[in-house]
mmCIF file with all atom_site columns, C-alpha atoms and ligand atoms in Angstrom:
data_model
loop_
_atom_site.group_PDB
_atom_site.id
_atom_site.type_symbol
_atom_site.label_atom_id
_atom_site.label_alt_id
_atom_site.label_comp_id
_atom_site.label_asym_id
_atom_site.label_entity_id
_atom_site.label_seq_id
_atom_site.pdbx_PDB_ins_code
_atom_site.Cartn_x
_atom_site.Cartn_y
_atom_site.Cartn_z
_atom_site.occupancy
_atom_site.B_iso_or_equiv
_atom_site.pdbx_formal_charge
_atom_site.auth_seq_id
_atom_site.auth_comp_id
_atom_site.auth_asym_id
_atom_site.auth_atom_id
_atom_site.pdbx_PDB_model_num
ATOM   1   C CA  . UNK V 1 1   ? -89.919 59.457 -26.092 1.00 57.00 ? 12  UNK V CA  1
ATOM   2   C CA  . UNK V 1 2   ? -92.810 57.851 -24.484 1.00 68.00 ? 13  UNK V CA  1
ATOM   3   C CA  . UNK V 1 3   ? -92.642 59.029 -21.389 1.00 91.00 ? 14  UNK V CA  1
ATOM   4   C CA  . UNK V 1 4   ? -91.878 62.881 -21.835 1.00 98.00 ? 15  UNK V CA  1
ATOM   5   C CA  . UNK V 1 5   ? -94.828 65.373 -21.095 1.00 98.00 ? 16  UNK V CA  1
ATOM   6   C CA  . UNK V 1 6   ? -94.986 69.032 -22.079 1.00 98.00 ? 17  UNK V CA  1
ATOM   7   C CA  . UNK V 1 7   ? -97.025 71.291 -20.912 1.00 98.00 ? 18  UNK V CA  1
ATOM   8   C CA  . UNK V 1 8   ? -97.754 75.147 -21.251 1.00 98.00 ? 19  UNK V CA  1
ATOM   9   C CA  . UNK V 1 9   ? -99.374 75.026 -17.595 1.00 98.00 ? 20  UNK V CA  1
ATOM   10  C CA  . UNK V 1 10  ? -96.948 76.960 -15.343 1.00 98.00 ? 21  UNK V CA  1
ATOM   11  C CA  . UNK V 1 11  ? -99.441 76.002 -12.229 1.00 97.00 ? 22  UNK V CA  1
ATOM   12  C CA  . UNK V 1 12  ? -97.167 73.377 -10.645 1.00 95.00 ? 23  UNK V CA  1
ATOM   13  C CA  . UNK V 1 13  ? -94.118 74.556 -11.923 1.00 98.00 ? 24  UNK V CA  1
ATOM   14  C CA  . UNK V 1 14  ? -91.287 74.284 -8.667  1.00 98.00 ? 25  UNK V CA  1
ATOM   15  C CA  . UNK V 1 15  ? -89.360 77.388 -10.102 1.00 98.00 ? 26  UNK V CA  1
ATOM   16  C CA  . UNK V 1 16  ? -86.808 76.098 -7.274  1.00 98.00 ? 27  UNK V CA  1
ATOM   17  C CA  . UNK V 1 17  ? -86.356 72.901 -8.825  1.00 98.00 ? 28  UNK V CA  1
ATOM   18  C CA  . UNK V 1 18  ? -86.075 74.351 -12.253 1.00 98.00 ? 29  UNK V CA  1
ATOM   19  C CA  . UNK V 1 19  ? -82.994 76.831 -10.679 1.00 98.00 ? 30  UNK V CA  1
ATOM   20  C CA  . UNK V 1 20  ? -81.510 73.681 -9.126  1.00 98.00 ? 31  UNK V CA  1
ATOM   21  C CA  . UNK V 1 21  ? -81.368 71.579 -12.731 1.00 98.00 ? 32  UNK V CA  1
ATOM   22  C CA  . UNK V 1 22  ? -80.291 75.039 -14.946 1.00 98.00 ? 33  UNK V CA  1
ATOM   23  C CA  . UNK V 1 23  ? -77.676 75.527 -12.297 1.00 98.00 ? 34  UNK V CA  1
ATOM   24  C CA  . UNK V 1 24  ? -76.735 71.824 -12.452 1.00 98.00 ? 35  UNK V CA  1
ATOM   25  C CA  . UNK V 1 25  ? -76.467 71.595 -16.545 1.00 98.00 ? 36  UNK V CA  1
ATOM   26  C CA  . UNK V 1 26  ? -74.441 75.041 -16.318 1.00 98.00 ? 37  UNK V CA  1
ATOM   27  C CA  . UNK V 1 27  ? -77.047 76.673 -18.350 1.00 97.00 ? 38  UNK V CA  1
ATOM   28  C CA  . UNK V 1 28  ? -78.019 78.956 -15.075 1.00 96.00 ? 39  UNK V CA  1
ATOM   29  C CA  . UNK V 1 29  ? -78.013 82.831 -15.747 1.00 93.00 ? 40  UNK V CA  1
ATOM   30  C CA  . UNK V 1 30  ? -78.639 83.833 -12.433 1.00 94.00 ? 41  UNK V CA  1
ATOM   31  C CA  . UNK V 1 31  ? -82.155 84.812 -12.140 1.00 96.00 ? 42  UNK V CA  1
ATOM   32  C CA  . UNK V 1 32  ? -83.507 83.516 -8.639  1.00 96.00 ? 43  UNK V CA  1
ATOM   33  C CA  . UNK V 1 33  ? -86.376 81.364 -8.591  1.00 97.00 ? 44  UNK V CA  1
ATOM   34  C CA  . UNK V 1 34  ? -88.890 84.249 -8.174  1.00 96.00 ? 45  UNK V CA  1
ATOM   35  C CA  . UNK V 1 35  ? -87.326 85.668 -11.246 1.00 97.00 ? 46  UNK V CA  1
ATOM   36  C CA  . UNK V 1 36  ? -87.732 82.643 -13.017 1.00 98.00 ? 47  UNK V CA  1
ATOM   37  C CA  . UNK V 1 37  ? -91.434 82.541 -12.177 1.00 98.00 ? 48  UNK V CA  1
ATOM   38  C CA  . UNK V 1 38  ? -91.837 86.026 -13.545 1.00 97.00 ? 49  UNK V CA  1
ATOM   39  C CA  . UNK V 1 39  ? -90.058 85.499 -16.728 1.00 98.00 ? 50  UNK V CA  1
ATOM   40  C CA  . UNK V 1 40  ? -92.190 82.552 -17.806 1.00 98.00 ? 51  UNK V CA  1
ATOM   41  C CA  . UNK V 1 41  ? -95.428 83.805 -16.320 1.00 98.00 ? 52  UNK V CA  1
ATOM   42  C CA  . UNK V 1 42  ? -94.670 87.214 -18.233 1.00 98.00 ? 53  UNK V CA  1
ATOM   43  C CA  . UNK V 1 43  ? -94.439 85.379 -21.296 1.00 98.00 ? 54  UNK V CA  1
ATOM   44  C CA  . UNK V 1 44  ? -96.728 84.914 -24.473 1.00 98.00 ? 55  UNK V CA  1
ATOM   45  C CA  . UNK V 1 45  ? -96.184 81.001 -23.967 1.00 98.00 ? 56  UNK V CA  1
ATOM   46  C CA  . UNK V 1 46  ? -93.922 78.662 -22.282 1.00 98.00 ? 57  UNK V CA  1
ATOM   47  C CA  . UNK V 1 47  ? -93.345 75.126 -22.351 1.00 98.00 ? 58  UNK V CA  1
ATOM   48  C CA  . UNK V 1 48  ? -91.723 72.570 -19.915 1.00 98.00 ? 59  UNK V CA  1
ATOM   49  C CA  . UNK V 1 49  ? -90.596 69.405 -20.649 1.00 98.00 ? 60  UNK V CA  1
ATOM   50  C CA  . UNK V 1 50  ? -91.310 66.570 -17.696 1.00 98.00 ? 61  UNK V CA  1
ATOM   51  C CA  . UNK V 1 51  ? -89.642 63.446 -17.513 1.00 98.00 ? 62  UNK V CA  1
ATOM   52  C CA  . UNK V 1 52  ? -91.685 61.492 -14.694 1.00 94.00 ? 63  UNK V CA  1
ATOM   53  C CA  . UNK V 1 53  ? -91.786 64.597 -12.248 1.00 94.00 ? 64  UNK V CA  1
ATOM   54  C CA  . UNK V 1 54  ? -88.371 65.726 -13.075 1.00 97.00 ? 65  UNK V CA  1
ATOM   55  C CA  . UNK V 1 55  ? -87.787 69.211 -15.374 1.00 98.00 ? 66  UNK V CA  1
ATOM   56  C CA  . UNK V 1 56  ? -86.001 68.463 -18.302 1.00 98.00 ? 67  UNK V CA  1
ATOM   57  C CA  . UNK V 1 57  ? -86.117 70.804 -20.938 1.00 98.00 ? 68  UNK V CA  1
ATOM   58  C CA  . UNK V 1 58  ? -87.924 75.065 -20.841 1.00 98.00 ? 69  UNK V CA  1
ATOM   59  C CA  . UNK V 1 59  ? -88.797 76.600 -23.797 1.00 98.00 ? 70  UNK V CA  1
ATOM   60  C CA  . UNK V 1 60  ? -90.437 80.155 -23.970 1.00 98.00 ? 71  UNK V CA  1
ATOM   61  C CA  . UNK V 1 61  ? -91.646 82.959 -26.737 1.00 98.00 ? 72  UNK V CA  1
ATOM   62  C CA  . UNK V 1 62  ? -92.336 86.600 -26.086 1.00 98.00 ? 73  UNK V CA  1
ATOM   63  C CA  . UNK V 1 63  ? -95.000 88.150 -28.902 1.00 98.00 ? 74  UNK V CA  1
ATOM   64  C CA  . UNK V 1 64  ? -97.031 91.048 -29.221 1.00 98.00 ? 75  UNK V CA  1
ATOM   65  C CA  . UNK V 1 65  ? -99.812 88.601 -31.027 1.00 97.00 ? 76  UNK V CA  1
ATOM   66  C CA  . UNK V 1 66  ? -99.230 90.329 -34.553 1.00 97.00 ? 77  UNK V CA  1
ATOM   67  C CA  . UNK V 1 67  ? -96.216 90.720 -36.010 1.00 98.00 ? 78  UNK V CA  1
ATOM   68  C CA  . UNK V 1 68  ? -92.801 90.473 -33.808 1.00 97.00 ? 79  UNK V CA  1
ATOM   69  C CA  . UNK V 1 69  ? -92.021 87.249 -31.167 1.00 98.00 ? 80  UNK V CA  1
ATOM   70  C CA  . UNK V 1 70  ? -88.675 86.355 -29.637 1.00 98.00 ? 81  UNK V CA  1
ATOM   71  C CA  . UNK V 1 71  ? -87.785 83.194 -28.346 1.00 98.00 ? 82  UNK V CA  1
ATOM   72  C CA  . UNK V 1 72  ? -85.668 82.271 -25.696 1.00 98.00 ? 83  UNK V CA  1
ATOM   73  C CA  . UNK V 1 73  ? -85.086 80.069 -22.731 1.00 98.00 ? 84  UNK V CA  1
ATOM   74  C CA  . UNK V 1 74  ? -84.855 76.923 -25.350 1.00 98.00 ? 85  UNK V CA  1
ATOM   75  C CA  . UNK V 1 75  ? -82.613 74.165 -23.155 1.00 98.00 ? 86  UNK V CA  1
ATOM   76  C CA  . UNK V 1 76  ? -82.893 70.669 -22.812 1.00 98.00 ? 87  UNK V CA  1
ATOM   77  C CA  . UNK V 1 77  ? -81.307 69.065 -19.477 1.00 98.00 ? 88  UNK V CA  1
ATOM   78  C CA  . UNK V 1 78  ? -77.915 66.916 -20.703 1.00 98.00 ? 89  UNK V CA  1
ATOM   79  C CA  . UNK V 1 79  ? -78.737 63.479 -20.611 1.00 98.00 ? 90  UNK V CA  1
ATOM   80  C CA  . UNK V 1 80  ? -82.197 63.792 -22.715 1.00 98.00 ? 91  UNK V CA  1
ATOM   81  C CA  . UNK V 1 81  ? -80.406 65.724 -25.553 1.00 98.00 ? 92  UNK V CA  1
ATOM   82  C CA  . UNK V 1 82  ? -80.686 64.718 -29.181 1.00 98.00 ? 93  UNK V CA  1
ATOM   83  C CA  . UNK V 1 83  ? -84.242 63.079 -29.003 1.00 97.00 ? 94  UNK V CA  1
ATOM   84  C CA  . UNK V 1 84  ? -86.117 65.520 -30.212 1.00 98.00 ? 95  UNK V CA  1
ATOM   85  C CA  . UNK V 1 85  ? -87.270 67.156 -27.141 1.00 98.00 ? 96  UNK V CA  1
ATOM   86  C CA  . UNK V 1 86  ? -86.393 71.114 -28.012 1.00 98.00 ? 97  UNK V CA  1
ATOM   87  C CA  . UNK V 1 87  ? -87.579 70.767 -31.466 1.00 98.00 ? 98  UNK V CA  1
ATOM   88  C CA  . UNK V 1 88  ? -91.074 69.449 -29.753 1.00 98.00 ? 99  UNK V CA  1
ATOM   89  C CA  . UNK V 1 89  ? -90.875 72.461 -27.695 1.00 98.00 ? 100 UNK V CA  1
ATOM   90  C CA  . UNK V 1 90  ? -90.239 75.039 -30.086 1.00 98.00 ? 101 UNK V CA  1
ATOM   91  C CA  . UNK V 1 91  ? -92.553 73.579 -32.182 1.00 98.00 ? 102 UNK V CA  1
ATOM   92  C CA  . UNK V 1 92  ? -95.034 74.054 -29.828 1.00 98.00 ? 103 UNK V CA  1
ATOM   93  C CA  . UNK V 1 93  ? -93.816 77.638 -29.009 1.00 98.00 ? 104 UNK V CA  1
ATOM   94  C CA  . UNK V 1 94  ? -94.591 78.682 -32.865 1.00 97.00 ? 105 UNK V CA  1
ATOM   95  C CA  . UNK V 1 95  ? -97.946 76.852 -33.653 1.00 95.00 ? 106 UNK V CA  1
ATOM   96  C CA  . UNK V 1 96  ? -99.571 80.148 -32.803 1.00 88.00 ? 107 UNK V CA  1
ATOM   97  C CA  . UNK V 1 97  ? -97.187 82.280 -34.544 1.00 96.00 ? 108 UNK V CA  1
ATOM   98  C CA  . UNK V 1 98  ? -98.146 82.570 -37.986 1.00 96.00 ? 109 UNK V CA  1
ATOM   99  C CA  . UNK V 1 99  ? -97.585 85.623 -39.779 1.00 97.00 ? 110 UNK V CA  1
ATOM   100 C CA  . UNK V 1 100 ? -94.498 86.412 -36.906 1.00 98.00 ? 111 UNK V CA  1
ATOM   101 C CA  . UNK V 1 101 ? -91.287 87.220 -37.409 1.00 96.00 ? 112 UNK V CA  1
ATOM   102 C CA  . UNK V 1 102 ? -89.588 85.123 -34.749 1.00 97.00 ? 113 UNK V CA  1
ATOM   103 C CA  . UNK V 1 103 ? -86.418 85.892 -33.727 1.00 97.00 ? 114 UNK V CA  1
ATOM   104 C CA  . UNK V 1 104 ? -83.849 84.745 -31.431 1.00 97.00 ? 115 UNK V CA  1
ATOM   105 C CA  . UNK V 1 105 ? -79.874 84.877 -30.426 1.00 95.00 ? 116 UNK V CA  1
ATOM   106 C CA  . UNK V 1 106 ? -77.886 81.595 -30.437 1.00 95.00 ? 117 UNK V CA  1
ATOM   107 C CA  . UNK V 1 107 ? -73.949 81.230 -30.646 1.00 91.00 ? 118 UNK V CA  1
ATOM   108 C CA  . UNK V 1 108 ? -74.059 76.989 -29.526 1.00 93.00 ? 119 UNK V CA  1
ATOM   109 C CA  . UNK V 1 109 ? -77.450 76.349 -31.029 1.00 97.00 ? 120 UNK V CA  1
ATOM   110 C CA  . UNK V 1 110 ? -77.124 77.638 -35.135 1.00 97.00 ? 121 UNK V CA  1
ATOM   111 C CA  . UNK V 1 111 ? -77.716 73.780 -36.373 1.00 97.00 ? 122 UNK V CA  1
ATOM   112 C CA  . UNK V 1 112 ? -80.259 73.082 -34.228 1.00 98.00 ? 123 UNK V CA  1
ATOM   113 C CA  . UNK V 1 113 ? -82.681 76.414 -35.361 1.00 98.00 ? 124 UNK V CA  1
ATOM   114 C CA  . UNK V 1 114 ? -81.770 75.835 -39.096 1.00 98.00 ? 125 UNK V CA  1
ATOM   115 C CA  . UNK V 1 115 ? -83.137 72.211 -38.670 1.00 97.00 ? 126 UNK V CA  1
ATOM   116 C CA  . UNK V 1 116 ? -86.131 73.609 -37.541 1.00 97.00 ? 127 UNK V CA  1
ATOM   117 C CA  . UNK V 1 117 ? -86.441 76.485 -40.711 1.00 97.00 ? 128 UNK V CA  1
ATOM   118 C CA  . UNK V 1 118 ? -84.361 79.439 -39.491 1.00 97.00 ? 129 UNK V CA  1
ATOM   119 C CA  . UNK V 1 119 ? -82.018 81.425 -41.106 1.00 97.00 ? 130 UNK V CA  1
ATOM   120 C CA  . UNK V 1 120 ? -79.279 84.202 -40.022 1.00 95.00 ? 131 UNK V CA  1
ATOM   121 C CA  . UNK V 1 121 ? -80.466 87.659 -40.792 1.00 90.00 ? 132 UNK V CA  1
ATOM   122 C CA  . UNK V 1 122 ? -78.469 90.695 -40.914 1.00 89.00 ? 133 UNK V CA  1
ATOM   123 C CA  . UNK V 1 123 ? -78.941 93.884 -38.407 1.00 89.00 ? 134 UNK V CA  1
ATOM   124 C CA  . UNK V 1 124 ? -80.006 92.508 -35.063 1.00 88.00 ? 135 UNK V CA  1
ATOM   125 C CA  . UNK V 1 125 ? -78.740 94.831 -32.351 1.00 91.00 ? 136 UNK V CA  1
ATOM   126 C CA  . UNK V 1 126 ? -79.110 94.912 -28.194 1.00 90.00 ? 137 UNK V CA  1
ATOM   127 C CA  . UNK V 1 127 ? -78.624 96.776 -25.636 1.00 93.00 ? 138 UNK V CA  1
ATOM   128 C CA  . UNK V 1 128 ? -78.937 96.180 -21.973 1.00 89.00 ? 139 UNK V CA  1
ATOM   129 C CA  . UNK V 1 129 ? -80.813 98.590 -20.400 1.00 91.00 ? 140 UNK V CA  1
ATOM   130 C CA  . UNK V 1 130 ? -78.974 99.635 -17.106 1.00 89.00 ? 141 UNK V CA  1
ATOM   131 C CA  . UNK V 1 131 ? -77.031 96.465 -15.410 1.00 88.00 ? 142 UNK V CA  1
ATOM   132 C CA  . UNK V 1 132 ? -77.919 93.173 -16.581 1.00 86.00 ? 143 UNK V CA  1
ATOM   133 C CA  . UNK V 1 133 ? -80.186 91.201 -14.263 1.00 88.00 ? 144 UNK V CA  1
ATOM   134 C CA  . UNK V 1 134 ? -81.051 93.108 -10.515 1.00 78.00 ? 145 UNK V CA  1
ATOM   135 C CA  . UNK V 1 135 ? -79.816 90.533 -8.976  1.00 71.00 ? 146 UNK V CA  1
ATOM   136 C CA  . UNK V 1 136 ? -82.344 89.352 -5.800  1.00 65.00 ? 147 UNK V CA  1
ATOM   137 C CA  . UNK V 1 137 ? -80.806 87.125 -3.123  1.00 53.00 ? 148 UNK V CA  1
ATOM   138 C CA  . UNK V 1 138 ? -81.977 83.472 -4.012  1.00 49.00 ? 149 UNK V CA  1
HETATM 139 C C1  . COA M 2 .   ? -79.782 73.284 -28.451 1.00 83.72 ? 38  COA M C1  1
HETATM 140 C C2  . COA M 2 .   ? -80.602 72.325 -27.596 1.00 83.72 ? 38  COA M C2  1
HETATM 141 C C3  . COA M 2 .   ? -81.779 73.089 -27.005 1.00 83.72 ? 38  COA M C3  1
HETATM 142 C C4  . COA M 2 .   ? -81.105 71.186 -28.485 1.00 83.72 ? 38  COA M C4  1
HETATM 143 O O1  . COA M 2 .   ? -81.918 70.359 -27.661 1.00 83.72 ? 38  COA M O1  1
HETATM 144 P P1  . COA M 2 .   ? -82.295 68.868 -28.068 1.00 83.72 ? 38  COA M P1  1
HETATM 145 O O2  . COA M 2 .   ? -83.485 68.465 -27.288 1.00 83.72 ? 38  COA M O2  1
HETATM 146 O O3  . COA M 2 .   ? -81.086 68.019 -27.971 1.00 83.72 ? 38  COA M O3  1
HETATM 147 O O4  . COA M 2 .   ? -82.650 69.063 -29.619 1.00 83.72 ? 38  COA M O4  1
HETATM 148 P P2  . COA M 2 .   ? -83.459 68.049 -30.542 1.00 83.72 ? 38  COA M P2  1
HETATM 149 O O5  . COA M 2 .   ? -83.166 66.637 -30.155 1.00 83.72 ? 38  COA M O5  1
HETATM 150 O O6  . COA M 2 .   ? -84.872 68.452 -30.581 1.00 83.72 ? 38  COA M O6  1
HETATM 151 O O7  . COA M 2 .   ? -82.763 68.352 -31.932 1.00 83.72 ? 38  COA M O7  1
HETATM 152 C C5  . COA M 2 .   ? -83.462 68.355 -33.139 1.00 83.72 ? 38  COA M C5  1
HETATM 153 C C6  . COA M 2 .   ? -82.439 68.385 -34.261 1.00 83.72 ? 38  COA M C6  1
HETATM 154 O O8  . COA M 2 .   ? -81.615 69.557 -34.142 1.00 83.72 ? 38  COA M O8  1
HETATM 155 C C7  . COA M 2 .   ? -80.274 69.240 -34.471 1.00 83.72 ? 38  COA M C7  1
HETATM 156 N N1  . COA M 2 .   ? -79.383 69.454 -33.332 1.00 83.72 ? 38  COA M N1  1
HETATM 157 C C8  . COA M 2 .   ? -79.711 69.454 -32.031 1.00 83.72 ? 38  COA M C8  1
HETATM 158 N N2  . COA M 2 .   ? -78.635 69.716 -31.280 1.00 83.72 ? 38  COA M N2  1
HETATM 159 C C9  . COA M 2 .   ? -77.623 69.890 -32.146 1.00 83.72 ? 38  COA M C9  1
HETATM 160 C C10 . COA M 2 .   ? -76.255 70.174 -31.982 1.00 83.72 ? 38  COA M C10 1
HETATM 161 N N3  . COA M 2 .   ? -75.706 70.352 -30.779 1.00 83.72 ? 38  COA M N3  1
HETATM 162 N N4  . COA M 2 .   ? -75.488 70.257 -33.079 1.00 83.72 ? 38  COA M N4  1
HETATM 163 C C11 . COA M 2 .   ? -76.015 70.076 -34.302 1.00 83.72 ? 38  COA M C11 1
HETATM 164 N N5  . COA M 2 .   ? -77.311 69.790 -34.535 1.00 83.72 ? 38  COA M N5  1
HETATM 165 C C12 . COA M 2 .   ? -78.097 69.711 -33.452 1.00 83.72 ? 38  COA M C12 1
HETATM 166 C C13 . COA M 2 .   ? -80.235 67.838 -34.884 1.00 83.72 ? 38  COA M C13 1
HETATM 167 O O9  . COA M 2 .   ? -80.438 67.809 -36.276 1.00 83.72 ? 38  COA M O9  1
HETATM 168 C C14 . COA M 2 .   ? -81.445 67.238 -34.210 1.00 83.72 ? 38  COA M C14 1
HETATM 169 O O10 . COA M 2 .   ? -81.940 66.151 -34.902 1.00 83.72 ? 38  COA M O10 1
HETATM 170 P P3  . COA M 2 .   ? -81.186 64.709 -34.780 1.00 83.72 ? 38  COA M P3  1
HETATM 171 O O11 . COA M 2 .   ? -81.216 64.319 -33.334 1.00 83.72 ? 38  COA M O11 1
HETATM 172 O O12 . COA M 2 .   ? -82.036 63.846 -35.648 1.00 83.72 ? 38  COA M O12 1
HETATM 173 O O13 . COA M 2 .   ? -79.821 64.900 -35.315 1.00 83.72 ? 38  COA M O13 1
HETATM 174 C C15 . COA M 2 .   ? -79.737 71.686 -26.476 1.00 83.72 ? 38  COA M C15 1
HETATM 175 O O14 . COA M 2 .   ? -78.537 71.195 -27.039 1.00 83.72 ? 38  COA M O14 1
HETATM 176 C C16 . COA M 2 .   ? -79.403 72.639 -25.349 1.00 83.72 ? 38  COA M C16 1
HETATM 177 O O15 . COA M 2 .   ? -80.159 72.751 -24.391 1.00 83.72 ? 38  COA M O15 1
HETATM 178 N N6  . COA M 2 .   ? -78.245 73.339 -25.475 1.00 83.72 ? 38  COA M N6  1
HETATM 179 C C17 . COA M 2 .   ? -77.840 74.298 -24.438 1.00 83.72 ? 38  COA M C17 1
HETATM 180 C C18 . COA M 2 .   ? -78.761 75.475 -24.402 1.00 83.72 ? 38  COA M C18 1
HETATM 181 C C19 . COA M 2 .   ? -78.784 76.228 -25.712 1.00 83.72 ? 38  COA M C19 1
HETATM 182 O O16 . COA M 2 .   ? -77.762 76.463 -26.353 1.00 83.72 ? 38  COA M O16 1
HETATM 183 N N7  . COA M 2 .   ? -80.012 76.645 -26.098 1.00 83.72 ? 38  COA M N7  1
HETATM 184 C C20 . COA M 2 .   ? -80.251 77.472 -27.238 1.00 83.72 ? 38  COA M C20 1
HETATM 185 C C21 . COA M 2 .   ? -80.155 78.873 -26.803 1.00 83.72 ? 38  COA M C21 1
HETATM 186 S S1  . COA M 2 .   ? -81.095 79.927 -27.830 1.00 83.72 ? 38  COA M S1  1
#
């Protein structure tokens, strides 16, 4: 796609615009704007997908730089799906990885990641530490 632009500059991100489209493609998980902001900014890289000046796909990796990343945050908005937009992104995402073990959690997504080289792997475990989310007023 011609006219799609990524970009790992969070400068001019509108973090309420970004809310407004997640919400919109019911792929919101209630962080507020501000919360948004700090997720990505807090982040070993993040990529956004533009079409024109219009968010339409996010894409972000926490790392420690040696040995253990995590991606997450990999959406593209509805109606640009299945043009290779997230694979761009999360190709992006791992250029700098090398050496990593990247993990991630996906239920919807399983065909999409093994397209792209990963595989299920036994033993991943979670937690939630206190309440998920403190929830800010947006
Ligand atoms: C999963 C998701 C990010 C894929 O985004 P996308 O931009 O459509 O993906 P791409 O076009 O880059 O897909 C690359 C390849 O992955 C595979 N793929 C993508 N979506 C797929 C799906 N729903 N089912 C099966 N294979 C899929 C296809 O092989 C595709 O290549 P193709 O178009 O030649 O068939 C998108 O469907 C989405 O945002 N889903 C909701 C959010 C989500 O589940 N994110 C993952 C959470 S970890």
């Amino acid at each position: 796609m011609n006219n799609i632009r990524y970009t790992t500059d969070l400068t001019d991100v509108s973090w309420d615009e970004m809310k407004r489209v997640l919400v919109e493609d019911s792929f919101d998980n209630l962080r507020s704007p501000k919360q948004l902001r700090e997720s990505f900014e807090n982040s070993f890289k993040a990529v956004i997908a533009y079409a024109n000046s219009s968010i339409i796909g996010t894409a972000r990796v926490l790392s420690d730089g040696v040995c253990n990343a995590y991606i997450v945050d990999v959406w593209t908005y509805t109606p640009y799906r299945r043009r290779g937009i997230a694979k761009r992104m999360v190709e992006m995402l791992t250029e700098k990885l090398d050496g990593q073990h990247v993990a991630l959690f996906t239920e919807e997504a399983k065909m999409f990641y093994k397209r792209l080289g990963f595989s299920d792997f036994e033993g991943g475990m979670a937690k939630v530490v206190g309440a998920w989310l403190k929830l800010e007023t947006i």
